[in-house]
């Protein structure tokens, strides 16, 4: 129905024409119009003429996402929800029951958005990109952190594509603009010791929040693309650009590992050359962030020598 209205945006289509073309009862047409309006599609209706689509919202419907997409794998299968607990949680369940590589789960709002380290992820409706991808890379589990960096890199690149802004990646999984967090990656694995069954790559990006849209405790650390740019951003376009960027990095990563991406990763990194503290469990390591190695680990030069960190929370001092 939407495709039909989109194809005929310069004319009115009567209920009869629509119901005949789609071979559905006129009541179904009426219901579908009602549903589209509920999703914020602006549809004009005139007596005797029918319906005409005036405006398509920046809504993450599969048909809208697909219209903007040129990828081969990522997003070939899309599930889009108004509200979900967590796209990662659903992604995990779907992957367990066999959903294919590249399946994309999108939610306009998450009520139980998950962040790293058991934290929650603030995911209000309309404002962000809350998505998960099911991936089935044939790599050993210890290489998976590299994927998180790849996703962060793709997000930073996509922000750059759309806005020209200089987004950065903060190891291991944050995406920053002007030193504030604009996005994060949560990778969840189902694996055996030496092989991955599947990965759920969860990506959260604060897109169109105004500063007042953040809860108080986030307002000094988090930002959105719109808040930094001063102008709204199309979530659909951002998603398309992200998937495009991520697909090309991901396909290369599966074949050649992280090494070919290192030059770019280092260029986009917000930490290299800076004095940092890395906390991992009870450990606290201080030094200068020197490199990101082929496994995606952060190399720190400490007073006692080099330390390679697989995971951790970094603060710039
Ligand atoms: C972080 O802590 O920085 C990672 C945040 C990841 C949030 C995204 S939003 C989509 C996906 N579903 C979730 O529940 N979490 C991830």
PDB file of C-alpha atoms in Angstrom, residues 57-61 63-69 129 162 233-241:
ATOM      1  CA  UNK A  57       8.289  10.519   8.062  1.00  0.00           C
ATOM      2  CA  UNK A  58      11.829   9.656   9.087  1.00  0.00           C
ATOM      3  CA  UNK A  59      10.495   6.384  10.285  1.00  0.00           C
ATOM      4  CA  UNK A  60      12.428   3.157  10.278  1.00  0.00           C
ATOM      5  CA  UNK A  61      10.041   0.987   8.320  1.00  0.00           C
ATOM      6  CA  UNK A  63      10.309  -0.501   3.018  1.00  0.00           C
ATOM      7  CA  UNK A  64      11.829   2.910   3.778  1.00  0.00           C
ATOM      8  CA  UNK A  65      15.108   1.425   4.913  1.00  0.00           C
ATOM      9  CA  UNK A  66      15.302  -0.766   1.815  1.00  0.00           C
ATOM     10  CA  UNK A  67      14.620   2.147  -0.519  1.00  0.00           C
ATOM     11  CA  UNK A  68      17.829   3.730   0.689  1.00  0.00           C
ATOM     12  CA  UNK A  69      19.965   0.627   0.877  1.00  0.00           C
ATOM     13  CA  UNK A 129      19.045   4.608  15.938  1.00  0.00           C
ATOM     14  CA  UNK A 162      26.051  12.708   6.470  1.00  0.00           C
ATOM     15  CA  UNK A 233      19.559  14.327  10.734  1.00  0.00           C
ATOM     16  CA  UNK A 234      17.712  11.658   8.752  1.00  0.00           C
ATOM     17  CA  UNK A 235      17.849   8.425  10.701  1.00  0.00           C
ATOM     18  CA  UNK A 236      17.093   6.475   7.548  1.00  0.00           C
ATOM     19  CA  UNK A 237      20.038   8.022   5.711  1.00  0.00           C
ATOM     20  CA  UNK A 238      22.317   7.523   8.673  1.00  0.00           C
ATOM     21  CA  UNK A 239      21.288   3.890   8.890  1.00  0.00           C
ATOM     22  CA  UNK A 240      21.830   3.348   5.169  1.00  0.00           C
ATOM     23  CA  UNK A 241      25.240   4.919   5.289  1.00  0.00           C
TER      24      UNK A 241
END
